[in-house]
PDB file of C-alpha atoms in Angstrom:
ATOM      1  CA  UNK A   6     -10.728  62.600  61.901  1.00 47.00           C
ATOM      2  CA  UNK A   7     -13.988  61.094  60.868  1.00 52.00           C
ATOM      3  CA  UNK A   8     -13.799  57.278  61.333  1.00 52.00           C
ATOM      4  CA  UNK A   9     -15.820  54.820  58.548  1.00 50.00           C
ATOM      5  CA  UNK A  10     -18.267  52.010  60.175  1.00 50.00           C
ATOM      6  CA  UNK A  11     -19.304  48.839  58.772  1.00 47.00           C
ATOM      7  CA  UNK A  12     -22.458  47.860  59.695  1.00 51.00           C
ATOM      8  CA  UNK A  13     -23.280  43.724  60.284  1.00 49.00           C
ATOM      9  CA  UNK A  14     -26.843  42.809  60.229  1.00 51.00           C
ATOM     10  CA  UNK A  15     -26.997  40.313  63.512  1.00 55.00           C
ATOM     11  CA  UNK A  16     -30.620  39.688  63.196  1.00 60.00           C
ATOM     12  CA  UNK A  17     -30.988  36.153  62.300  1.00 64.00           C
ATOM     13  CA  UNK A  18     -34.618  36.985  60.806  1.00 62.00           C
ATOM     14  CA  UNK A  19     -33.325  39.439  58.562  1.00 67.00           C
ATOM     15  CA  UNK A  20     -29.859  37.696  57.450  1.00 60.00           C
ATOM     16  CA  UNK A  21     -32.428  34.799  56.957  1.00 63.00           C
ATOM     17  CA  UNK A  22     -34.251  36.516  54.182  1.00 68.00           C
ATOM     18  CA  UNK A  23     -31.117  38.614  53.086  1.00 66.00           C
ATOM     19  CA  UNK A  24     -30.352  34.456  52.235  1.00 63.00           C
ATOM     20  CA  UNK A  25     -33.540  33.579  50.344  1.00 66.00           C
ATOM     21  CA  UNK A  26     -33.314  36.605  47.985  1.00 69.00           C
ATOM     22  CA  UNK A  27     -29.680  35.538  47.183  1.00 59.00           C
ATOM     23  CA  UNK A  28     -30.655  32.456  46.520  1.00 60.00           C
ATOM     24  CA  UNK A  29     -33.733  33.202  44.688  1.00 63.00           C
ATOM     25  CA  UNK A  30     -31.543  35.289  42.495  1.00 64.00           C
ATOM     26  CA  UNK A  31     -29.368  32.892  41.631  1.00 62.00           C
ATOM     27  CA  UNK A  32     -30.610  29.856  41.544  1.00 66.00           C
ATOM     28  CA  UNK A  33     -30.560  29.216  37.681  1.00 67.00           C
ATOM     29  CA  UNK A  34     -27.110  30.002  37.881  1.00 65.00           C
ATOM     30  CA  UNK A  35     -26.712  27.091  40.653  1.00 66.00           C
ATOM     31  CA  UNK A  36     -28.782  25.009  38.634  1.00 67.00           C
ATOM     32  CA  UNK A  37     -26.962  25.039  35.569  1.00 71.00           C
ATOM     33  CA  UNK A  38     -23.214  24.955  36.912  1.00 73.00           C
ATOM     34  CA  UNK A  39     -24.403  21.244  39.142  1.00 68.00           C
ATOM     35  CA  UNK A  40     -26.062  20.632  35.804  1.00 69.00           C
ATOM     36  CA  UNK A  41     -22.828  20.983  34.076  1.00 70.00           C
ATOM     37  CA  UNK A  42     -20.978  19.347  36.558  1.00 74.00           C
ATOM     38  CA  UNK A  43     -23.204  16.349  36.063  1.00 72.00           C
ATOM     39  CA  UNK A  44     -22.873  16.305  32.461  1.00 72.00           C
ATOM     40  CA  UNK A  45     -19.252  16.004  32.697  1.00 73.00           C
ATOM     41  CA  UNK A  46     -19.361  13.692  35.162  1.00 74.00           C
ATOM     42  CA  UNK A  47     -21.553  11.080  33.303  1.00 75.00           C
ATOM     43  CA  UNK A  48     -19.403  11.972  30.213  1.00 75.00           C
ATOM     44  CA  UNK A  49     -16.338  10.632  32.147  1.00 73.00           C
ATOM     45  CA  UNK A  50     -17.974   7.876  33.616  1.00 75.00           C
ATOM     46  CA  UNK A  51     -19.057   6.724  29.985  1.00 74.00           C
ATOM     47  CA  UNK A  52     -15.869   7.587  28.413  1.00 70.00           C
ATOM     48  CA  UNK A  53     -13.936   4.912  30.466  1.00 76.00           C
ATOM     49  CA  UNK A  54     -16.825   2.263  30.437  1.00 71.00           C
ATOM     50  CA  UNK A  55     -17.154   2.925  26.480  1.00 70.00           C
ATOM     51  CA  UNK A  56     -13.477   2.592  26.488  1.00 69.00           C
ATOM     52  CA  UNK A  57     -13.060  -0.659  28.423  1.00 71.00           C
ATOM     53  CA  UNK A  58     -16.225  -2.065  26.360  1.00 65.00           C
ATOM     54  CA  UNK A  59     -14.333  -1.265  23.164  1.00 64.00           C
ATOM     55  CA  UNK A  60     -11.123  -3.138  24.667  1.00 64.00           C
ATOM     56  CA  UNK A  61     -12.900  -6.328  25.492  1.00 70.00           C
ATOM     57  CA  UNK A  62     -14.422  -6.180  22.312  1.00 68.00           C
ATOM     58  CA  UNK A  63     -11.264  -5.710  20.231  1.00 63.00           C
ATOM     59  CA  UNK A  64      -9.167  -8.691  22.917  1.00 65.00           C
ATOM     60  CA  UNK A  65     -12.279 -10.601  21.984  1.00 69.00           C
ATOM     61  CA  UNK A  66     -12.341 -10.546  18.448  1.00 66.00           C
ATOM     62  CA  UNK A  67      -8.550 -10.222  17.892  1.00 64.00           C
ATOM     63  CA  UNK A  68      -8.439 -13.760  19.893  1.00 72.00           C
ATOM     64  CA  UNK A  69     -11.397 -15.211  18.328  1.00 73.00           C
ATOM     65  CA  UNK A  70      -9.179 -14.333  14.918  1.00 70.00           C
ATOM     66  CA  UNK A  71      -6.029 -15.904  16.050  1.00 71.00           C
ATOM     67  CA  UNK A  72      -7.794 -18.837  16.957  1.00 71.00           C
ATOM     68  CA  UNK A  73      -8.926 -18.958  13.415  1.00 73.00           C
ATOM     69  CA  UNK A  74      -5.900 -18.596  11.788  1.00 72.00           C
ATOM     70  CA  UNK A  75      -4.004 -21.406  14.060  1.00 74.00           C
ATOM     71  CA  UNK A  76      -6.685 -23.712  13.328  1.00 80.00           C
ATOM     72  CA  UNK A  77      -6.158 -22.640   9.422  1.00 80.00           C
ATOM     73  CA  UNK A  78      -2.339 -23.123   9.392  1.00 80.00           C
ATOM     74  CA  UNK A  79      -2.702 -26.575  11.988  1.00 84.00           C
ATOM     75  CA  UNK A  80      -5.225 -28.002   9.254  1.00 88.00           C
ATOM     76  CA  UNK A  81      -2.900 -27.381   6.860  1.00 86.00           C
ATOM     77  CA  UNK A  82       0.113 -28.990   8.205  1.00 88.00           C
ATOM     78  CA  UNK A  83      -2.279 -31.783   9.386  1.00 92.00           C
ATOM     79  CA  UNK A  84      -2.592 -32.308   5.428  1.00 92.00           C
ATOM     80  CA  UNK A  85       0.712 -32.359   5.162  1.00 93.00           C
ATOM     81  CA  UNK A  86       1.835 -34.820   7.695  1.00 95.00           C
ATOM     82  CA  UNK A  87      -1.423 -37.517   5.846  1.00 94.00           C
ATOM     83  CA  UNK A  88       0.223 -37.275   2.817  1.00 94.00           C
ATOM     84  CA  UNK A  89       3.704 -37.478   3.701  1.00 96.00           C
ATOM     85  CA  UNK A  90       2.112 -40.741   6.102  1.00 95.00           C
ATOM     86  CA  UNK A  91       0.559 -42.275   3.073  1.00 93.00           C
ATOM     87  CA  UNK A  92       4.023 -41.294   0.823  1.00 94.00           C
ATOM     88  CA  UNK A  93       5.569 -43.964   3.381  1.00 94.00           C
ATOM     89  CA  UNK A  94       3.571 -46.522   2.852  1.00 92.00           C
ATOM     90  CA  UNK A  95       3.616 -45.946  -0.893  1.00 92.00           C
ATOM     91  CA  UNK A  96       7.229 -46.055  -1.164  1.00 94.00           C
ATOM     92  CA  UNK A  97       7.115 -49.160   1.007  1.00 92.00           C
ATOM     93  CA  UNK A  98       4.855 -51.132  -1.155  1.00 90.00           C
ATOM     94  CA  UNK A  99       7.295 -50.028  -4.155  1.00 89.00           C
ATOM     95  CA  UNK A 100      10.774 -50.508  -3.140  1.00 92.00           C
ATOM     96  CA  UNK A 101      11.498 -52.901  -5.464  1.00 90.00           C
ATOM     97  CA  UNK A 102      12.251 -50.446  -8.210  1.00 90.00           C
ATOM     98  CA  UNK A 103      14.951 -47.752  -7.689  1.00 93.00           C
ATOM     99  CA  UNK A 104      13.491 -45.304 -10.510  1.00 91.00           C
ATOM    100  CA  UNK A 105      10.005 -45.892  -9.931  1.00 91.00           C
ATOM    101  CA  UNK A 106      11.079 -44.141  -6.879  1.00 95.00           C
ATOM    102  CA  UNK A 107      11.130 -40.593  -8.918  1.00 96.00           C
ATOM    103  CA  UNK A 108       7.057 -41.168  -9.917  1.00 94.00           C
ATOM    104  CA  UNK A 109       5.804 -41.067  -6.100  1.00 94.00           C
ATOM    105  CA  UNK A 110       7.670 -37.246  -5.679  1.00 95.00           C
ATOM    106  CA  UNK A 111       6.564 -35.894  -8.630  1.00 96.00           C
ATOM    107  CA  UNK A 112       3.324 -37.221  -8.940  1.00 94.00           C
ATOM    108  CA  UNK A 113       2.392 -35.477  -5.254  1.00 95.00           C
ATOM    109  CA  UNK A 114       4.319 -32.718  -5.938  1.00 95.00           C
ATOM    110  CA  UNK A 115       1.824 -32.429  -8.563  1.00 94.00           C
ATOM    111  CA  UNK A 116      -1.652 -32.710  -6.682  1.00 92.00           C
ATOM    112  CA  UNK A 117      -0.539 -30.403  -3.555  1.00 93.00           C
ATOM    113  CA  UNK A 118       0.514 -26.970  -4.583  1.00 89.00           C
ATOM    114  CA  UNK A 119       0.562 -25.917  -1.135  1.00 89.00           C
ATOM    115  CA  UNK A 120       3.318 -28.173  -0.229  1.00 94.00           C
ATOM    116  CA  UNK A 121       6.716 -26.885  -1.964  1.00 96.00           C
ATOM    117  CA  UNK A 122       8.788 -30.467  -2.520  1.00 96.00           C
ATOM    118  CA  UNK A 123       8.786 -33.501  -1.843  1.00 97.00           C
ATOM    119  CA  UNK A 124      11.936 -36.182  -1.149  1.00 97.00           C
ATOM    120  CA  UNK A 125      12.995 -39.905  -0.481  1.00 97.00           C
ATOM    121  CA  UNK A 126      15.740 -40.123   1.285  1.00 97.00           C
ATOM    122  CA  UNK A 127      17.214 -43.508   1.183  1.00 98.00           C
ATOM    123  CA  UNK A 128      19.999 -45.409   3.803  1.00 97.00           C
ATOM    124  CA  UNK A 129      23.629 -45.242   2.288  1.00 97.00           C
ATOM    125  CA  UNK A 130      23.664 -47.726  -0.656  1.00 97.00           C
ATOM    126  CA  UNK A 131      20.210 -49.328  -0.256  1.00 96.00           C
ATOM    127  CA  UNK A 132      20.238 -49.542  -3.942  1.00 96.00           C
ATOM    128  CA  UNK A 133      24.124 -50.302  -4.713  1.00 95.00           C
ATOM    129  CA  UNK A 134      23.866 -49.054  -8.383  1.00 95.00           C
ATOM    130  CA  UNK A 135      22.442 -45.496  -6.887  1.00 95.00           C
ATOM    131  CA  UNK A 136      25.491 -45.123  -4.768  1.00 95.00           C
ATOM    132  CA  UNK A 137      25.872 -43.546  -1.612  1.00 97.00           C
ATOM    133  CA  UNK A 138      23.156 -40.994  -1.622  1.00 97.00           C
ATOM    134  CA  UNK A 139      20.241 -41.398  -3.809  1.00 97.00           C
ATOM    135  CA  UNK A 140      17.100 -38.410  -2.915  1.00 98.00           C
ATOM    136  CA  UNK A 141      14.675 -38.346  -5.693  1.00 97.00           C
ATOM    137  CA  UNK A 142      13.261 -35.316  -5.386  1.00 98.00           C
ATOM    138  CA  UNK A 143      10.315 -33.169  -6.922  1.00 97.00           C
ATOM    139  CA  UNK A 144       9.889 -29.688  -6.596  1.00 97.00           C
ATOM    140  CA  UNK A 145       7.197 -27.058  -7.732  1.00 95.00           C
ATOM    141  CA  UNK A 146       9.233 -23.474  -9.181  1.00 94.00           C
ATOM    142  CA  UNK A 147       7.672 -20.564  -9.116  1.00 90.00           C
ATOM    143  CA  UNK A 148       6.361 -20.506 -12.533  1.00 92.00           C
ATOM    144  CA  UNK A 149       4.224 -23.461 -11.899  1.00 91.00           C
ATOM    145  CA  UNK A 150       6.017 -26.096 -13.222  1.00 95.00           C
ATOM    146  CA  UNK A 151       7.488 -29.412 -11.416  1.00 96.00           C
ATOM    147  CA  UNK A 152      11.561 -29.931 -11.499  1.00 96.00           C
ATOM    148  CA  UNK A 153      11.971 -33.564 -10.351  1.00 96.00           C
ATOM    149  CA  UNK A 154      16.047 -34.618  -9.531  1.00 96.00           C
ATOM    150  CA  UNK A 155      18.295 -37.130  -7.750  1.00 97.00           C
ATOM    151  CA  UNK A 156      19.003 -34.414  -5.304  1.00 96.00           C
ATOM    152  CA  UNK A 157      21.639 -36.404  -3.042  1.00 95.00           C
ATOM    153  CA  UNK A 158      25.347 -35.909  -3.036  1.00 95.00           C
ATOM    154  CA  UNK A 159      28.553 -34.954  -1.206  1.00 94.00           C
ATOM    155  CA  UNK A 160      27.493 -31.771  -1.445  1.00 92.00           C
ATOM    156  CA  UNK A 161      23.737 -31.857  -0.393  1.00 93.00           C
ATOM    157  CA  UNK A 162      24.831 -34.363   2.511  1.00 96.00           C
ATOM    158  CA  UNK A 163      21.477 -35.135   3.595  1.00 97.00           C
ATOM    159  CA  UNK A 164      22.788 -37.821   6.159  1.00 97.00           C
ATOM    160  CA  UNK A 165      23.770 -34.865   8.457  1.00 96.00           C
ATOM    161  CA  UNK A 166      20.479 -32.813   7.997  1.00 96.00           C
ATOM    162  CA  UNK A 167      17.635 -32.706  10.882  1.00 96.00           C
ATOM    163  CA  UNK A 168      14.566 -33.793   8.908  1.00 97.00           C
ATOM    164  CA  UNK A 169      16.145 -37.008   7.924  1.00 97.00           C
ATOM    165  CA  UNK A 170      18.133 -37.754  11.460  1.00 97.00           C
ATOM    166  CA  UNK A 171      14.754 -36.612  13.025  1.00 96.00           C
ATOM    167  CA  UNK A 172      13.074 -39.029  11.984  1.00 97.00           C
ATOM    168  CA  UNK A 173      15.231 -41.908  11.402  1.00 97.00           C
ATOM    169  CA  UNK A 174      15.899 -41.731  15.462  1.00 96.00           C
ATOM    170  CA  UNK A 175      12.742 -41.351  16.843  1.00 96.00           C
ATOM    171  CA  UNK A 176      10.936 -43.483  14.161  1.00 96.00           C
ATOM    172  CA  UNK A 177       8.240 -41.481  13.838  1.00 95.00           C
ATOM    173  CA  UNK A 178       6.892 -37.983  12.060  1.00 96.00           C
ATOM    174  CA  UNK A 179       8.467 -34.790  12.758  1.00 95.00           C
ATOM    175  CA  UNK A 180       8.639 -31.489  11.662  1.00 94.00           C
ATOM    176  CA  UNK A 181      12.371 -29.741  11.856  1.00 92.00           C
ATOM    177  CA  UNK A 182      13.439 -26.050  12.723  1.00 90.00           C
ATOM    178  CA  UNK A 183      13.505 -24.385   9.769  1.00 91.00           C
ATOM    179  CA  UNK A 184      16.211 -24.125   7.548  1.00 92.00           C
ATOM    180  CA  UNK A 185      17.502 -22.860   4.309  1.00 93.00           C
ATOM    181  CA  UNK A 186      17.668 -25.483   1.183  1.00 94.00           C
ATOM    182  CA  UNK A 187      19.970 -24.042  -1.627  1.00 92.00           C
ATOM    183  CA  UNK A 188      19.971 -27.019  -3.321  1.00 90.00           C
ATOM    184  CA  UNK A 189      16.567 -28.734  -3.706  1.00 92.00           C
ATOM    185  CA  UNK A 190      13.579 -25.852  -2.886  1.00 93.00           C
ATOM    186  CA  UNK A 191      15.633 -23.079  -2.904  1.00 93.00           C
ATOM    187  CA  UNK A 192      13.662 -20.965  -0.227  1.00 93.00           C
ATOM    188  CA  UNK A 193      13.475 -21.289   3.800  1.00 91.00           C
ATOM    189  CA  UNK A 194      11.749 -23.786   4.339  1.00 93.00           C
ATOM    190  CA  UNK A 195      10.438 -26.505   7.249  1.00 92.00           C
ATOM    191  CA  UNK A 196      10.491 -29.480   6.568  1.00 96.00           C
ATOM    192  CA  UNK A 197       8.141 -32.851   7.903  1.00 96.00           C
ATOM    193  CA  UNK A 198       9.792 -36.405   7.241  1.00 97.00           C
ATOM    194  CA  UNK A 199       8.905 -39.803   8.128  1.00 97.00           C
ATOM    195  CA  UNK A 200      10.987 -43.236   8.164  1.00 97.00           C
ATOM    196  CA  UNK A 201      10.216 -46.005   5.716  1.00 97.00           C
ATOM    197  CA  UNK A 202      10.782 -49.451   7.029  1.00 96.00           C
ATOM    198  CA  UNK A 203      10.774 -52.595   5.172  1.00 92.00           C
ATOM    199  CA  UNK A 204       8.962 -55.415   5.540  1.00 88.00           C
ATOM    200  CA  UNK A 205      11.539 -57.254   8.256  1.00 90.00           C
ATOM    201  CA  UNK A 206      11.765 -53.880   9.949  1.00 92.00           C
ATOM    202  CA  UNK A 207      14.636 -52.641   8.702  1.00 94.00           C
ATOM    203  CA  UNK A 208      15.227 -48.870   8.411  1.00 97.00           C
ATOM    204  CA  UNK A 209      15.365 -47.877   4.587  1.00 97.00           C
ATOM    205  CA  UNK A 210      14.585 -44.071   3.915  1.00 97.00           C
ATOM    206  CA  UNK A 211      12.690 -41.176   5.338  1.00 98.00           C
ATOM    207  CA  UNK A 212      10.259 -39.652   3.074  1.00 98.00           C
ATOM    208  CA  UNK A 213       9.632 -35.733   3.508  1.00 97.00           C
ATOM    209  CA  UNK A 214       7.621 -32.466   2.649  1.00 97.00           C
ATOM    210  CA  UNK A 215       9.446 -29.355   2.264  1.00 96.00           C
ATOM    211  CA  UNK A 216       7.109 -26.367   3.258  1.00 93.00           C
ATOM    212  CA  UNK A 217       8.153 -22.745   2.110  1.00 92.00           C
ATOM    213  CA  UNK A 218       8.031 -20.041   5.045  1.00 88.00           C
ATOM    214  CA  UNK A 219       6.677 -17.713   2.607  1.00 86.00           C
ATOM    215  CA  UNK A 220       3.629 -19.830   2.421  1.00 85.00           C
ATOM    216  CA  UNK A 221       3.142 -19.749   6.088  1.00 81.00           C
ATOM    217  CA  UNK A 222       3.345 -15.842   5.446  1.00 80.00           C
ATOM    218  CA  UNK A 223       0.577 -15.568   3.686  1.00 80.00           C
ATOM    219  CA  UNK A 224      -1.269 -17.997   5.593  1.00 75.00           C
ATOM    220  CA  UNK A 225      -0.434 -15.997   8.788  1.00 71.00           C
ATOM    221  CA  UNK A 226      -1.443 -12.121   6.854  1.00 71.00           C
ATOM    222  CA  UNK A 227      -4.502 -13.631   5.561  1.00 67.00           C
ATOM    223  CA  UNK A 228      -8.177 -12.065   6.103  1.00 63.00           C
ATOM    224  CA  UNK A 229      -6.758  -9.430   9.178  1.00 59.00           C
ATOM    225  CA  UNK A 230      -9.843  -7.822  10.675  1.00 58.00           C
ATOM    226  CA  UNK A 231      -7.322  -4.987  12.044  1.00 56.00           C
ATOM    227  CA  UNK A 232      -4.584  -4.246   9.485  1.00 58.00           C
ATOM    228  CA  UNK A 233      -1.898  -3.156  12.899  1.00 58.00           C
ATOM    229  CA  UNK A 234      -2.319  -6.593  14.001  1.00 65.00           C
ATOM    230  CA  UNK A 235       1.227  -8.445  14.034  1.00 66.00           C
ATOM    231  CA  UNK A 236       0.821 -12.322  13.870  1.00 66.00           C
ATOM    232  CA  UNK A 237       3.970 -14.777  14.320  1.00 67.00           C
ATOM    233  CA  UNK A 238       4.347 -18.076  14.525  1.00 69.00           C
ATOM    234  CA  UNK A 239       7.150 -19.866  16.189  1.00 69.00           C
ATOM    235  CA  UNK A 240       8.064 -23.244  16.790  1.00 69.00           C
ATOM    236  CA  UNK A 241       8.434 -25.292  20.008  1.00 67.00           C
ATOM    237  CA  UNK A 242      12.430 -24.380  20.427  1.00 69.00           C
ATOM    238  CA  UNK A 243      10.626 -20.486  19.657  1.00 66.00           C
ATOM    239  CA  UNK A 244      12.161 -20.088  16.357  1.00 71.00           C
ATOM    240  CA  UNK A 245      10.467 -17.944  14.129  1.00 67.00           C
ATOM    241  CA  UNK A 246       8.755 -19.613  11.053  1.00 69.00           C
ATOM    242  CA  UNK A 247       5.988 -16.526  10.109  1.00 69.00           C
ATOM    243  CA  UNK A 248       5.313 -12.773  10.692  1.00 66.00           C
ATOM    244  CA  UNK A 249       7.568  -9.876  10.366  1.00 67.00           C
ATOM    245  CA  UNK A 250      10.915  -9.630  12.695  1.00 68.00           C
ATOM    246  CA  UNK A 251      10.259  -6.988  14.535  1.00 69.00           C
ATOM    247  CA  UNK A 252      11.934  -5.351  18.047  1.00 69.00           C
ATOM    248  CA  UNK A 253       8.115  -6.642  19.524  1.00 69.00           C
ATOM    249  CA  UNK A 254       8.719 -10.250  18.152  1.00 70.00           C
ATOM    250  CA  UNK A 255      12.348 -10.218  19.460  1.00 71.00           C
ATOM    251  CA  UNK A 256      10.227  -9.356  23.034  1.00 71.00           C
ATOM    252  CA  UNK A 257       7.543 -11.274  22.813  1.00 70.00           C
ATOM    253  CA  UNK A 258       9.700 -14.505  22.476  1.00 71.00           C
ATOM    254  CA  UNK A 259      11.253 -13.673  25.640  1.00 72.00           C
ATOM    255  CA  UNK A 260       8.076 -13.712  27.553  1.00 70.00           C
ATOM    256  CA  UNK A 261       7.541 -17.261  25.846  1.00 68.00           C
ATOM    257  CA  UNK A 262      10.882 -18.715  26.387  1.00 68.00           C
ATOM    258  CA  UNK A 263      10.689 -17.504  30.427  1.00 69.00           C
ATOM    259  CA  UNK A 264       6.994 -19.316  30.394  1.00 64.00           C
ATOM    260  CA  UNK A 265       6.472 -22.205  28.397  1.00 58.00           C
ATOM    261  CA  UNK A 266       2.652 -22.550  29.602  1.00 57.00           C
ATOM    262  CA  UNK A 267       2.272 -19.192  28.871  1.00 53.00           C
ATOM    263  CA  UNK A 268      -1.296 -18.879  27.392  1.00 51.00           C
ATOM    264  CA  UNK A 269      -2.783 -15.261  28.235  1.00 48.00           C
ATOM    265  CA  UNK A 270      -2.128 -11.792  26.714  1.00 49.00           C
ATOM    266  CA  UNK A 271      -0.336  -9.041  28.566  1.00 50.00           C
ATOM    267  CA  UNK A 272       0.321  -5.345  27.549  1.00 53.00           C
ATOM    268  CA  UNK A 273       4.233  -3.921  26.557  1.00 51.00           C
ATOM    269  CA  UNK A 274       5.142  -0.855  24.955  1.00 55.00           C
ATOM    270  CA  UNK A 275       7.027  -0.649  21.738  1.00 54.00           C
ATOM    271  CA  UNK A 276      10.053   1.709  20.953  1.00 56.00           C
ATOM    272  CA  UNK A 277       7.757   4.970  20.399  1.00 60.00           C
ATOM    273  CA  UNK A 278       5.611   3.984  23.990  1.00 58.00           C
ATOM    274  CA  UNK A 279       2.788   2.687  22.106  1.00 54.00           C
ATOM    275  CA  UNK A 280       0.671  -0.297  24.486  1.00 52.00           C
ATOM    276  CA  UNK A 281       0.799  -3.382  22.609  1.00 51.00           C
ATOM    277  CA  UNK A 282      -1.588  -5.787  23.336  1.00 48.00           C
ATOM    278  CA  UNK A 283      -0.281  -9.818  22.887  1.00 50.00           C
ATOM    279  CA  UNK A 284      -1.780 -12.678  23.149  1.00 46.00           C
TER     280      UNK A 284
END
C-alpha cells in the first residue's frame, strides 16, 4: 500500500517569505475589510452621539416651550385675579345701591372676553328687599353677546359653593377646583373670588371670575412646536383643569401626587411601549 506524505516547510527563512507573498497578495483585501470595519464603527459612534444631541435638543426646546406656555396661562390668570381685585373695591365704593350692583358685572364682562362671567355674591339678606340670595351676574354666550341675571336662589345655593366659602374664610383671593356651573356659565369652569368688606369691616359679598376650561384648552394647544406633545395642567390638589385625559395623564399625576417637589422629567412607556418623555 502506497502511503501519502505531507510535507511542512520548517525553515523559518522560507515560511518567512512564504508570509510576505501572502501578505503582499492580500493586502488590499486587509485594507479594505479594517477600512470597513472603521466605517461602521464611526457610523455607530455618530449614530448614538447624533442621537443623544437630537434628545437634548428636543428636552431643551420642549422645556423652553412649556415654560412659555405657563408663563402665558400664569399672565393670564394674573389678569384675572387684578380685575376681580379692583371689582372689590368697586363694589365697595358702591354698596349703597342694590341694582347698581348689576352695572359692575356686566360692564367687565364686557371689556374681558377672556374671562367667561362675572358675579357678586352678597351675605344672606344684606339688602332685605333682595332676599336671601341676591348674585348679579353677567355672562358672555357663545354668540358674543352678554346675558346679565340675579343668578342666586334655592336652587343655585351659592352659600354652599367653594369659590364663595373660599374666600369668605380665608379673606383673601382664591381660585377653586373646578367645577361645573349649570346655572350661570354653563360650561366647566374655575372660578377666582374675593371678599368685599365694608367700611367697619364687616363681611358683605365675595366678588368672582368664572373661567371656562375650554379656554385654558386652547391656551394650553396653542403654538406646539411638536404636534405629539401632550400638555396638562392641573391644580395644586392635581385635578385636571387642561389637556386631553389620557391613560399617560392618569400616570403622570401619580408621579406628582407621590412627589409634590417634583420638578424634573423622567421617561414611561405608554400602552403600545412607546418612551414618553415628561417633564
Amino acid at each position: 500500500m502506497r502511503r501519502s506524505h505531507i510535507k511542512i516547510n520548517t525553515n523559518p527563512k522560507e515560511w518567512w517569505q512564504n508570509m510576505r507573498t501572502v501578505m503582499k497578495t492580500y493586502t488590499s483585501v486587509i485594507v479594505i475589510i479594517v477600512a470597513a470595519l472603521l466605517l461602521e464603527l464611526t457610523t455607530g459612534i455618530m449614530y448614538i452621539a447624533a442621537q443623544k444631541f437630537i434628545q437634548r435638543t428636543m428636552e431643551h426646546t420642549v422645556k423652553r416651550e412649556m415654560d412659555a406656555t405657563y408663563m402665558n396661562i400664569r399672565n393670564k390668570l394674573a389678569n384675572v385675579e387684578v380685575t376681580i381685585d379692583n371689582m372689590a373695591w368697586v363694589v365697595n365704593r358702591d354698596l349703597e345701591s342694590a341694582d347698581w350692583m348689576f352695572e359692575t358685572p356686566e360692564m367687565l364682562a364686557q371689556y374681558n372676553s377672556f374671562i367667561l362671567g362675572f358675579g357678586i355674591s352678597f351675605a344672606p339678606y344684606y339688602y332685605p328687599q333682595k332676599g336671601r340670595w341676591f348674585e348679579p351676574y353677567a355672562v358672555r354666550r357663545a354668540n358674543g353677546t352678554i346675558e346679565t341675571m340675579q343668578l342666586g336662589s334655592a336652587q343655585h345655593d351659592y352659600f354652599k359653593a367653594d369659590f364663595y366659602n373660599l374666600a369668605k374664610n380665608t379673606g383673601k383671593g382664591n381660585w377653586c377646583e373646578p367645577y361645573m356651573d349649570n346655572e350661570g356659565a354653563k360650561a366647566e369652569v374655575t372660578t377666582y373670588s374675593v371678599p368685599v368688606y365694608s367700611s367697619d369691616n364687616k363681611f358683605v359679598a365675595v366678588v368672582h371670575a368664572d373661567i371656562s376650561l375650554g379656554w385654558l384648552n386652547e391656551l394650553m394647544n396653542d403654538e406646539k412646536i411638536y404636534q405629539s406633545t401632550q400638555r396638562y395642567l392641573v391644580t395644586s390638589k392635581y385635578t385636571w383643569l387642561a389637556g386631553q385625559d389620557t391613560p399617560v395623564m392618569r400616570e403622570v399625576l401619580k408621579v406628582l401626587k407621590a412627589d409634590d417637589d417634583y420638578t424634573a422629567y423622567f421617561t414611561m412607556e405608554d400602552q403600545n411601549g412607546n418612551k414618553l418623555h415628561v417633564f
